[in-house]
Coordinates of C-alpha atoms and ligand atoms in Angstrom, one line a residue:
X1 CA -44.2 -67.2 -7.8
X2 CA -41.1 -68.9 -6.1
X3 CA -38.1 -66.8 -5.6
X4 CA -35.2 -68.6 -3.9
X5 CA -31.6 -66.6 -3.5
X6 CA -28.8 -68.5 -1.8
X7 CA -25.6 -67.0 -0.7
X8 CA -22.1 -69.0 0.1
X9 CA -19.9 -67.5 3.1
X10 CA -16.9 -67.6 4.3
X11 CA -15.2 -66.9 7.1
X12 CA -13.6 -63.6 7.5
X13 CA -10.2 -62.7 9.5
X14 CA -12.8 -62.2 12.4
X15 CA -14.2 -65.2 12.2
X16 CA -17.7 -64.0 10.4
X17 CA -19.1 -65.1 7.5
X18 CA -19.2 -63.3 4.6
X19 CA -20.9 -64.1 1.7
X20 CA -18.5 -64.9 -1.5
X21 CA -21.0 -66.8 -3.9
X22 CA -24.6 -66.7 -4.5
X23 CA -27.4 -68.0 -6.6
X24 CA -31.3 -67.2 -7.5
X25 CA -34.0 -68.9 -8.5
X26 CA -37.4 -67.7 -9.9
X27 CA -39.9 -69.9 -10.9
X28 CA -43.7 -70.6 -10.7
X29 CA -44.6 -73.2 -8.2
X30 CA -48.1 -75.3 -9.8
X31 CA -49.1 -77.7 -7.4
X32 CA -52.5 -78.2 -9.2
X33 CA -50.7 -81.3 -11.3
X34 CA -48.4 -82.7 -8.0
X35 CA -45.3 -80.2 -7.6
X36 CA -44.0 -79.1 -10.3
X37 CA -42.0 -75.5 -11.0
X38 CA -41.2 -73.4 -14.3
X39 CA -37.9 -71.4 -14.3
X40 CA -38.0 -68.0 -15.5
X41 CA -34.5 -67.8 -15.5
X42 CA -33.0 -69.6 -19.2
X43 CA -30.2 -72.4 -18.6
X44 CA -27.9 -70.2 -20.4
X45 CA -27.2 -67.7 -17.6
X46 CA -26.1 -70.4 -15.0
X47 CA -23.0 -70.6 -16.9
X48 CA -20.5 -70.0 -14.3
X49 CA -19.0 -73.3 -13.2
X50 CA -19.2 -71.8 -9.0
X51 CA -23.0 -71.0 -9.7
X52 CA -23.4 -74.5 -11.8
X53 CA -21.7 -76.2 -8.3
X54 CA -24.5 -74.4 -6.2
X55 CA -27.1 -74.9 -9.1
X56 CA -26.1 -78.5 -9.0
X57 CA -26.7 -78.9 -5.2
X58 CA -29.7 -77.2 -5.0
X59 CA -31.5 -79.2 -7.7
X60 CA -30.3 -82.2 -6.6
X61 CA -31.2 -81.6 -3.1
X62 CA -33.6 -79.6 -2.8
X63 CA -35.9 -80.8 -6.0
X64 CA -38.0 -82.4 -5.9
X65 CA -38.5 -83.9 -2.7
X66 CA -36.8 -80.9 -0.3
X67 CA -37.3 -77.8 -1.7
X68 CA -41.3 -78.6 -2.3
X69 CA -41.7 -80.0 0.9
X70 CA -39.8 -77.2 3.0
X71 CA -43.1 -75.4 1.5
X72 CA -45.6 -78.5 2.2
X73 CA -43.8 -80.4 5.2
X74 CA -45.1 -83.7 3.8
X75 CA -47.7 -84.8 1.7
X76 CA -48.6 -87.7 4.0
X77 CA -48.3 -86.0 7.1
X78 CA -50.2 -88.7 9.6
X79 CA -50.2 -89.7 12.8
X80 CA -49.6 -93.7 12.3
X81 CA -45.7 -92.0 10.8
X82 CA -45.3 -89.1 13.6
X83 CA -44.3 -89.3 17.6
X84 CA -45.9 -85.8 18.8
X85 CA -44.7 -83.8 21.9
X86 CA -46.7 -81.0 23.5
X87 CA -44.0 -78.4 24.5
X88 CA -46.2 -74.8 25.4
X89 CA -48.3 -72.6 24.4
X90 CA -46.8 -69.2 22.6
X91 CA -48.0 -66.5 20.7
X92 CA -46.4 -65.6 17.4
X93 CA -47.1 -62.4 16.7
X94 CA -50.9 -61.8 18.0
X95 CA -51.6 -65.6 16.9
X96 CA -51.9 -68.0 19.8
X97 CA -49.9 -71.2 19.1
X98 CA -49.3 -75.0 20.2
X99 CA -45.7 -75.8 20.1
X100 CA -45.3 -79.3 19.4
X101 CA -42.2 -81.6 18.8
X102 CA -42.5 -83.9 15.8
X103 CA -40.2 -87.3 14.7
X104 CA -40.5 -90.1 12.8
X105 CA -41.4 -92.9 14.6
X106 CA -39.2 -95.9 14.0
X107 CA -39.0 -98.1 10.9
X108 CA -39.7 -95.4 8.2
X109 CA -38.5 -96.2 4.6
X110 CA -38.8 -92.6 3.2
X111 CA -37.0 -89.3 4.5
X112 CA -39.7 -87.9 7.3
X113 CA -39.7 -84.7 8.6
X114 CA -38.3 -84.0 12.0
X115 CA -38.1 -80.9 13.7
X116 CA -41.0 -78.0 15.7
X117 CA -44.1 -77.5 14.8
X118 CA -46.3 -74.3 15.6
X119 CA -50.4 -74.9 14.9
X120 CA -53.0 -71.6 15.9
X121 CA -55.5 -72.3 17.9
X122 CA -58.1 -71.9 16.5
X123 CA -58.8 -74.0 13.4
X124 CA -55.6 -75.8 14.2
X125 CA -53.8 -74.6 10.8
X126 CA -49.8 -75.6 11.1
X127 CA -48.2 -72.2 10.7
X128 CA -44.8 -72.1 11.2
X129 CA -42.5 -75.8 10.9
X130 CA -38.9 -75.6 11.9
X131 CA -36.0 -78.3 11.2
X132 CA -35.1 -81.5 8.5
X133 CA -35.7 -84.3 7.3
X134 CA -34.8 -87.7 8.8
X135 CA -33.2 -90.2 7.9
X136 CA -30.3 -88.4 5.9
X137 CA -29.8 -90.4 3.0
X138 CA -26.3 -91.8 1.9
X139 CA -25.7 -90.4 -1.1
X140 CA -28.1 -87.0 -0.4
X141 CA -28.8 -84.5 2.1
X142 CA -31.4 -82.2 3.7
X143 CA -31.1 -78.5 4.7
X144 CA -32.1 -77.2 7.6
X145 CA -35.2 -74.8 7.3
X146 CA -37.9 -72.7 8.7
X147 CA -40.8 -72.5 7.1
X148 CA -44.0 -69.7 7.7
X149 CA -47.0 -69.3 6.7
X150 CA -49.5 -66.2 6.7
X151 CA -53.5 -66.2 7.2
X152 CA -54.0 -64.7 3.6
X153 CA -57.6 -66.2 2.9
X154 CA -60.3 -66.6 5.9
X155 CA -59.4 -69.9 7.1
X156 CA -56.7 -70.5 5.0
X157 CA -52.5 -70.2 6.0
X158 CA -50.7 -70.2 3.0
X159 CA -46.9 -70.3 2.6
X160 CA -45.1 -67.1 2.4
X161 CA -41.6 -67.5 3.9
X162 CA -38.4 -69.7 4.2
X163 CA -34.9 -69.2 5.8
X164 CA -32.6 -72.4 5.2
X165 CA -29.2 -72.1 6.7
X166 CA -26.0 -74.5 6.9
X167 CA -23.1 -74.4 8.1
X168 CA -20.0 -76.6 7.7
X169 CA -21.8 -79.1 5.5
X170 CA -20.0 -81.7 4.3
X171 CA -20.6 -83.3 1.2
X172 CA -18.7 -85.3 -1.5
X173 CA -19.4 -82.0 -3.8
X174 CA -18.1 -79.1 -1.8
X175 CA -16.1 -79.5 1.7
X176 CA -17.3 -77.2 4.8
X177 CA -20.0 -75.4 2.7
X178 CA -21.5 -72.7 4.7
X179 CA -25.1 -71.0 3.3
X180 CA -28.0 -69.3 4.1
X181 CA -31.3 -68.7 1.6
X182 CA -34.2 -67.0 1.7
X183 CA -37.2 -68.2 -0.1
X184 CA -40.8 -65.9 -0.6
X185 CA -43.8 -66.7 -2.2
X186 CA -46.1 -64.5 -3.6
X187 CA -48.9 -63.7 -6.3
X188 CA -51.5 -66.2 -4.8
X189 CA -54.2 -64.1 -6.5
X190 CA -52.9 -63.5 -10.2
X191 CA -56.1 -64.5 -11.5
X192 CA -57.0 -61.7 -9.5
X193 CA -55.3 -59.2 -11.2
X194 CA -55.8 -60.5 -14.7
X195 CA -60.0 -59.7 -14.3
X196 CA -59.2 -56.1 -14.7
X197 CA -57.9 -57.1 -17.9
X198 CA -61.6 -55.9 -19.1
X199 CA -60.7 -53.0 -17.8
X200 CA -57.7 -51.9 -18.8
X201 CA -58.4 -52.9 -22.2
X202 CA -60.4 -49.8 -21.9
X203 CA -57.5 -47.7 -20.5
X204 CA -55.5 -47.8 -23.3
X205 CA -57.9 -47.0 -26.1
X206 CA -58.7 -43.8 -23.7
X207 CA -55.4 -42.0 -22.0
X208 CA -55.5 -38.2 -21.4
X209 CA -54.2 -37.2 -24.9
X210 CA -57.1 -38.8 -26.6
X211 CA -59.2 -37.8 -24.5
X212 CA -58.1 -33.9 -25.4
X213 CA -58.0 -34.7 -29.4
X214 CA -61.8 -35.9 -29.5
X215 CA -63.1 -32.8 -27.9
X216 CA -61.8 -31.3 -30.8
X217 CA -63.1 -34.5 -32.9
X218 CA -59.6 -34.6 -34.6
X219 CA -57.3 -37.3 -36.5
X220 CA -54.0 -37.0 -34.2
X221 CA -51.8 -35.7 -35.4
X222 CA -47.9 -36.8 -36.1
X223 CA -46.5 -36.1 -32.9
X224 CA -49.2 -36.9 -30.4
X225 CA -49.7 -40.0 -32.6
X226 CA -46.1 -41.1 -31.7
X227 CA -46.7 -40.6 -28.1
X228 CA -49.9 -42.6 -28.1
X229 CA -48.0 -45.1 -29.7
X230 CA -44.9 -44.8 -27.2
X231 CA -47.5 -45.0 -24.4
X232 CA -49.6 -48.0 -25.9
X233 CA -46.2 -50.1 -25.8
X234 CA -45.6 -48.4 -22.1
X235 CA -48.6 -49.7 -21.1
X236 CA -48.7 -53.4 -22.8
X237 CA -45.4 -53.8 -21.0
X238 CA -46.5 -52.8 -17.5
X239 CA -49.7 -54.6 -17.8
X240 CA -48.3 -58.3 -18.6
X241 CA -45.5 -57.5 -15.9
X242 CA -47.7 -57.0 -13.4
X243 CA -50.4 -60.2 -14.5
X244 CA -47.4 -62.3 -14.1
X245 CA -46.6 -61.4 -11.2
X246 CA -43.0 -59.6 -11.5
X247 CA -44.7 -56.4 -11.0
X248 CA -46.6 -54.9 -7.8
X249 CA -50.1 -53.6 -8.7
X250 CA -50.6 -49.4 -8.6
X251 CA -50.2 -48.6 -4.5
X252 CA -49.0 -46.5 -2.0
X253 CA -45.1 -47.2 -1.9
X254 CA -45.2 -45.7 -5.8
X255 CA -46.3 -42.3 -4.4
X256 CA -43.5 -42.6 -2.1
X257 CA -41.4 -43.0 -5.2
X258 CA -43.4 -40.2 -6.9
X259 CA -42.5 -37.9 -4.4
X260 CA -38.9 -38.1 -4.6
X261 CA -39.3 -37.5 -8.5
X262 CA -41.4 -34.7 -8.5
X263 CA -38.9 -33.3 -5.9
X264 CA -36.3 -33.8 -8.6
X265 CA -38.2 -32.1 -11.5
X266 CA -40.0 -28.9 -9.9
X267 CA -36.3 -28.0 -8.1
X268 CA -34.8 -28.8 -11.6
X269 CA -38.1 -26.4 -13.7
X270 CA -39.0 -29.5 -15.7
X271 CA -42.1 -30.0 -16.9
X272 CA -42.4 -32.9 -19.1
X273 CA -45.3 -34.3 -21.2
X274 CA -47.5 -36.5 -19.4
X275 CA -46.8 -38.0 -16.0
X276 CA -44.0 -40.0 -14.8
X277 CA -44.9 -42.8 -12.8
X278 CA -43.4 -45.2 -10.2
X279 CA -43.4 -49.3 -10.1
X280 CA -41.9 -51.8 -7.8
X281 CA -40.4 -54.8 -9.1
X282 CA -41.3 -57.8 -6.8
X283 CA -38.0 -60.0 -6.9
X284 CA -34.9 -59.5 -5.3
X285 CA -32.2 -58.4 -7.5
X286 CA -31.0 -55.1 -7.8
X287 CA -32.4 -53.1 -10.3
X288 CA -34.2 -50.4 -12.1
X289 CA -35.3 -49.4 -15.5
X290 CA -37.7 -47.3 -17.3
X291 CA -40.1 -48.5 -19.6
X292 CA -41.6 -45.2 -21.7
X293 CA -42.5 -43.1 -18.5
X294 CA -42.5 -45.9 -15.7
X295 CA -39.7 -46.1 -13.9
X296 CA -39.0 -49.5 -12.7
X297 CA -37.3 -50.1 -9.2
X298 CA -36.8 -53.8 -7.5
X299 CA -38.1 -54.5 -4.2
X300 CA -34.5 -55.6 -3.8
X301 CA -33.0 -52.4 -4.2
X302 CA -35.3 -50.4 -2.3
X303 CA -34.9 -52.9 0.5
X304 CA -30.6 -52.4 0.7
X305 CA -30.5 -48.8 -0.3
X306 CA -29.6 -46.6 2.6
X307 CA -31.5 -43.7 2.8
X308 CA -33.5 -41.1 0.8
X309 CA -30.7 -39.5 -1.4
X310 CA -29.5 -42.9 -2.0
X311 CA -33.1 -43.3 -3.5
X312 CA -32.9 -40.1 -5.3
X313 CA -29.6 -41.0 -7.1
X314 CA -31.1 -44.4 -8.3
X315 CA -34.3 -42.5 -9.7
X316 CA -32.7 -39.4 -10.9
X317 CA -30.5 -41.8 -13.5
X318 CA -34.0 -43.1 -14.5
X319 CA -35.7 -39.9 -14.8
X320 CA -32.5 -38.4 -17.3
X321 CA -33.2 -41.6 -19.8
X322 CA -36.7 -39.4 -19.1
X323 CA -36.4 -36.4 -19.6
X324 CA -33.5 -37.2 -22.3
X325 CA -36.2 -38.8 -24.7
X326 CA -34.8 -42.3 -24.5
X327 CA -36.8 -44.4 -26.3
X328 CA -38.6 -47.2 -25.2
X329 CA -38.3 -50.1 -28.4
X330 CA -42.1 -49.8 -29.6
X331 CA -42.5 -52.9 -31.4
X332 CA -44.4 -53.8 -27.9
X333 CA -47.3 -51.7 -29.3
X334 CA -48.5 -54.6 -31.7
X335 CA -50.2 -57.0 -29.0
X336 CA -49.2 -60.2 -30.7
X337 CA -45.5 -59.4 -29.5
X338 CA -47.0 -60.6 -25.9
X339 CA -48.2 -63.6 -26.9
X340 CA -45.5 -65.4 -25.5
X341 CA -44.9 -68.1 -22.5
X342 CA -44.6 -66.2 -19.0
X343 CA -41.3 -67.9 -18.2
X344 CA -39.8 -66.2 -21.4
X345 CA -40.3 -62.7 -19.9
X346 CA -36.6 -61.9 -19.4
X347 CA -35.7 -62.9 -22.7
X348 CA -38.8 -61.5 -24.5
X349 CA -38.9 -58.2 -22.3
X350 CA -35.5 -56.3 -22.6
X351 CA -35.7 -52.7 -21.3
X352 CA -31.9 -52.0 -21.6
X353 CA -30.2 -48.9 -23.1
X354 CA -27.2 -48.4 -25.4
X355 CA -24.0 -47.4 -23.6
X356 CA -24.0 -43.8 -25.3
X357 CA -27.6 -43.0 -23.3
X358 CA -26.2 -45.0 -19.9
X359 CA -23.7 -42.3 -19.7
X360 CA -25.6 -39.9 -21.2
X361 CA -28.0 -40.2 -18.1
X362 CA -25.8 -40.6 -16.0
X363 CA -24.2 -36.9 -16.3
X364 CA -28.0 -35.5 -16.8
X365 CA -28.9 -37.5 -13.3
X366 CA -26.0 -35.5 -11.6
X367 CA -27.3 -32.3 -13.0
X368 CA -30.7 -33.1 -11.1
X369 CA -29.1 -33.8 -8.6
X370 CA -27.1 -30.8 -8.4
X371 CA -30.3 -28.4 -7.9
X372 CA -32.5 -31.1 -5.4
X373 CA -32.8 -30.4 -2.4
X374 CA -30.6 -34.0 -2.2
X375 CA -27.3 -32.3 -3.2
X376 CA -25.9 -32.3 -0.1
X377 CA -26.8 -35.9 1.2
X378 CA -24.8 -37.6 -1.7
X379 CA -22.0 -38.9 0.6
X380 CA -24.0 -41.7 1.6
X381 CA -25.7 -42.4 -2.0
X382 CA -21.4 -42.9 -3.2
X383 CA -21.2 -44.7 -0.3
X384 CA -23.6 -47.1 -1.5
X385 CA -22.0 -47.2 -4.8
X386 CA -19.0 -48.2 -3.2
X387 CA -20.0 -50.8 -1.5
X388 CA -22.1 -52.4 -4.7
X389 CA -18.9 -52.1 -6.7
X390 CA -17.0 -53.8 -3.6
X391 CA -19.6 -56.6 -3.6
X392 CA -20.6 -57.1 -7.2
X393 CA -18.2 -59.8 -8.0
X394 CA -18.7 -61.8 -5.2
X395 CA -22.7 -61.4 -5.5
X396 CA -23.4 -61.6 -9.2
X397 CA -26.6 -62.8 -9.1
X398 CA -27.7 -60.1 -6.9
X399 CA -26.0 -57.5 -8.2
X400 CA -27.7 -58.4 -12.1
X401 CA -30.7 -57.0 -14.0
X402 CA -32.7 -59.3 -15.7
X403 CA -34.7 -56.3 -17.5
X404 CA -32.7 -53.2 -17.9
X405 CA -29.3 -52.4 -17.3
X406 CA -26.9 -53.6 -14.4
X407 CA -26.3 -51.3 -11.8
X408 CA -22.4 -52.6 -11.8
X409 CA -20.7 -54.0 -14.7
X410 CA -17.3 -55.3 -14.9
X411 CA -15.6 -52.2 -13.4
X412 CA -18.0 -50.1 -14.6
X413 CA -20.8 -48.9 -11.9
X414 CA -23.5 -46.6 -12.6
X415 CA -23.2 -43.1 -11.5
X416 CA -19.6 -43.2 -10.6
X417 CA -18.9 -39.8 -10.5
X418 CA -20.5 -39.6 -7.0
X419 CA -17.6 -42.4 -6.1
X420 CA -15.5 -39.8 -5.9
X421 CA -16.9 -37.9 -3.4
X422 CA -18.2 -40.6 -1.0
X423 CA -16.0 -41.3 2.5
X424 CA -13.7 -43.9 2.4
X425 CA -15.5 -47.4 3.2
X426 CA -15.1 -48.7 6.7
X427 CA -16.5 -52.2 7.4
X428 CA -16.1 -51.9 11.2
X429 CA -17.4 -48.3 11.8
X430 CA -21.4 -48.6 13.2
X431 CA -21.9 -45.3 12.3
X432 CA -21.3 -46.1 8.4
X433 CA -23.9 -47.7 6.9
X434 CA -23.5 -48.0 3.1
X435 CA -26.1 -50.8 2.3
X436 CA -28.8 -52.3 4.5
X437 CA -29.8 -56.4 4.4
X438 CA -32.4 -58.0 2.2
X439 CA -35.7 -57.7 3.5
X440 CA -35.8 -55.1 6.0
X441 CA -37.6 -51.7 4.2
X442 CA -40.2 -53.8 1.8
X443 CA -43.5 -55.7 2.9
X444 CA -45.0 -57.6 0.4
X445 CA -48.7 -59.4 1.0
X446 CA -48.4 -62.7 -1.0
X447 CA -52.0 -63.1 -2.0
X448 CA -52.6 -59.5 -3.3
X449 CA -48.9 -58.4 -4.3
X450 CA -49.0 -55.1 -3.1
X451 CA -46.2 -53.5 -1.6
X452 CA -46.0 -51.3 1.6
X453 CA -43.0 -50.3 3.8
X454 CA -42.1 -52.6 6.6
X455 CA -43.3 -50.9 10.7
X456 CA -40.5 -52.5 12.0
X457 CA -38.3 -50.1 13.9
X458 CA -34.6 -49.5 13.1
X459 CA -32.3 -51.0 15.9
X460 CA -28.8 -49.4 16.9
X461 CA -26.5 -52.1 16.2
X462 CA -24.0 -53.2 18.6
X463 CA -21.1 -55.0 16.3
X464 CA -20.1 -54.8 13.0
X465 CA -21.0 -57.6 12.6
X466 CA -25.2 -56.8 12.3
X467 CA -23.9 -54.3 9.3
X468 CA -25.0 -57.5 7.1
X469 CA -24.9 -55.2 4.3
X470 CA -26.5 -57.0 1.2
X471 CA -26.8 -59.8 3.4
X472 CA -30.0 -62.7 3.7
X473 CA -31.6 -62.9 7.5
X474 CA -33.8 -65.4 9.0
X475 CA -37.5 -64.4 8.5
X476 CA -39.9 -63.5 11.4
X477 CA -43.0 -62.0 10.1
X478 CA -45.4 -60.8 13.0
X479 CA -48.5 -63.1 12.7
X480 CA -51.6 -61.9 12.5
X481 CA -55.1 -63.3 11.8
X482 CA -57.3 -62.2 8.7
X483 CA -60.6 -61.1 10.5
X484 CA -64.1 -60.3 8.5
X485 CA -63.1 -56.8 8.2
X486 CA -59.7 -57.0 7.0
X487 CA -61.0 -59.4 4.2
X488 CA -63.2 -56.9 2.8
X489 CA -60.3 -54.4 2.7
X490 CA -58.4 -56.8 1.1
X491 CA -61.2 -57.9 -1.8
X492 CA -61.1 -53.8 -2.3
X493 CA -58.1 -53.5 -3.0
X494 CA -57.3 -55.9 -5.5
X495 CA -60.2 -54.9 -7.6
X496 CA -59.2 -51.0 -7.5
X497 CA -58.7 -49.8 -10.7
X498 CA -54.7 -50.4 -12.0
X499 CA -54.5 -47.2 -13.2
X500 CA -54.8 -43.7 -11.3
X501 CA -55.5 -41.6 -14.5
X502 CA -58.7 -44.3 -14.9
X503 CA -60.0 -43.4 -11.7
X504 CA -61.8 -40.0 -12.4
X505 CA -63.2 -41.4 -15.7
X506 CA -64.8 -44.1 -13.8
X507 CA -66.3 -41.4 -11.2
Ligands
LIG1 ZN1 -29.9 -46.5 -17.5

């Protein structure tokens, strides 16, 4: 999977840049055939003519020749083309490195790339390539970029991140455009996660309700039969979302989610009917959703939300839809309904509610929260609000669902009553953090697709300025190198069972 969002800025009365357009792409990257990429996203949604500019720019650009080889650096990459230059030796990360300066050498016909590269020392693996392409053609142009890769198979580097960046680029198409774009790959393995298809094949034809009605060697009857069949579409759903990569296999960061849920129902003296469980969403946007009893939350979200009540307000609107009995469309229950093309899973998957139940949940969600041990943190969570309503028009392709239902639409944002009662917004007060920047909570391993939170440490900022709220960084992942031991670990967990309630059967 290739996810690329780009964000536009401009310069604010201080002289920063703040972002005022942006655009995302999501597509799978098959190299088997030369490079070649399938959008998930339909034509149809680029309609704005602003996005279309940036669309236009990008795929001229960047496709095919720049955007696959800020992945691949060049498919000819050969001495009798290159001047090398030993600079020093560094480590990125634990991984010791050779720093060598790369250009062209005179006389080439084709673009080549110019710029830094970093190769390990041991197996001499290029790990990390920094800078462009030379010569800039006349009627064309190539970003700036840097690219990584991380040691994901034993001996093999495979790219995983990169951060392009331009300012005051002139072009014939838009004067003094000034970006930056983060790129991530991920879901080297799928094949991986499709062999427990055997096995959860299994899963559905045994959950814990059949299992009680067969001890009593009974038909089921009318209305466990409807929550079989509710959970039978549940579980079709989250199965192809996660063997196409969108969704994060079962793991740790879902118990984290768990937590805060079960917080919300034992303070509020709900028990409800089978459990509720937890999912992260691997791309960028901001969203959630529920599908049956899955609740759905983006890596994006959990990445720029500020704090644990913040969380809590996203998940208690999930858990009303819940707890409400909103239903989840069960025509997903007949399996031929996924036998579809995996770039058509936005516009064959649609886990959206009706209006009447947004708001419905929405005034049941403030209830829970009401009695949670969260109901005094809820400043910061209408903070957040605030500042998602503030940005939403600038940032519609980040503030979108492609799945369920926006988080902010038109003038409309979800949960708004909590508006109300948040501080006034205040861009230049460091104490006032209302969103955080892409990247910075969510660690994602690109072979396996599981999700963790990130080690690195929170910083105290020292301007405004490093607010970056909803904002895209450069990348710098800490390197490290994939020992025996590790890969073993690794092999375990993507073959762990996808479901916890399987686990015990197995045993
Ligand atoms: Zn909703």
């Amino acid at each position: 999977m290739v996810e690329t969002y780009l964000q536009d800025l401009r310069n604010d009365s201080a002289g920063n840049g703040v972002p005022v357009k942006d655009a995302y792409f999501l597509g799978r990257l098959d190299m088997s055939d030369g490079p070649d990429d399938v959008s998930f996203i339909g034509q149809p949604g680029f309609g704005h003519r602003m996005v279309t500019k940036l669309t236009g720019v990008y795929s001229l650009h960047f496709l095919p020749m720049g955007f696959v080889q800020m992945i691949v650096l060049d498919s000819d990459f050969q001495k009798k083309y290159y001047k090398f230059t030993f600079v020093r030796r560094e480590f990125l990360g634990e991984v010791r490195c050779l720093v060598i300066d790369v250009q062209p050498k005179e006389g080439q016909k084709i673009a080549r790339f110019v710029g830094r590269i970093w190769v390990e020392d041991q197996d001499y693996n290029i790990v990390r390539f920094n800078g462009s392409y030379a010569p800039q053609p006349r009627a064309n142009f190539f970003f700036h970029f840097d690219s990584w890769r991380l040691n994901l198979r034993p001996g093999t580097w495979l790219p995983a991140y990169v951060y392009s960046e331009e300012s005051n680029l002139k072009t014939g198409l838009s004067r003094g455009m000034h970006f930056k774009g983060q790129t991530r790959l991920w879901g080297y393995d799928l094949k991986g996660l499709g062999k427990s298809e055997e096995f959860t094949q299994i899963l559905i034809d045994s959950p814990q309700s059949v299992k009680d009605q067969s001890d009593a060697a009974a038909d089921a009857s009318p209305v466990v039969a409807e929550r079989m069949w509710e959970k039978q579409a549940e579980d079709n759903a989250v199965e192809r979302l996660t063997k196409i990569g969108l969704l994060a296999p079962p793991g740790d960061l879902d118990k984290v989610l768990s937590t805060v849920v079960n917080n919300l129902l034992v303070t509020n003296n709900i028990d409800l009917q089978g459990d509720v469980r937890c999912r992260v969403l691997l791309t960028s946007p901001l969203e959630s959703f529920t599908i049956g009893h899955t609740i759905v939350v983006s890596r994006g979200l959990l990445d720029v939300l500020p704090d644990e009540a913040s969380l809590a307000m996203v998940l208690s609107h999930e858990l009303a839809h819940i707890v409400l009995g909103h239903r989840l469309d069960t025509k997903l229950a007949f399996n031929d309904r996924m036998f579809f093309p995996d770039e058509n899973s936005f516009q064959r998957l649609d886990f959206r509610h009706k209006p009447a139940e947004e708001e419905a949940a929405d005034a049941k969600a403030l209830d829970l929260l009401k009695n949670s041990p969260y109901k005094d943190k809820l400043g910061n969570a209408g903070l957040f609000l605030k500042a998602l309503q503030d940005r939403a028009p600038d940032l519609p392709n980040l503030i979108q669902s492609h799945l369920g239902n926006s988080m902010a639409e038109g003038k409309s944002v979800r949960m708004s009553t909590l508006l109300a009662q948040a501080p006034a917004l205040d861009e230049k007060r460091l104490d006032q953090i209302a969103a955080l920047p892409l990247g910075g909570r969510i660690k994602v391993d690109p072979w396996s697709d599981q999700v963790e939170l990130s080690k690195a440490k929170a910083v105290a900022l020292t301007s405004a300025r490093e607010k970056m709220e909803f904002e895209l960084t450069p990348f710098f992942p800490y390197l490290t190198r994939l020992s025996t031991g590790t890969t073993d670990k690794m092999a375990l967990t993507t073959t762990t069972p996808t479901s916890d309630t399987a686990a015990p059967e197995q045993k």
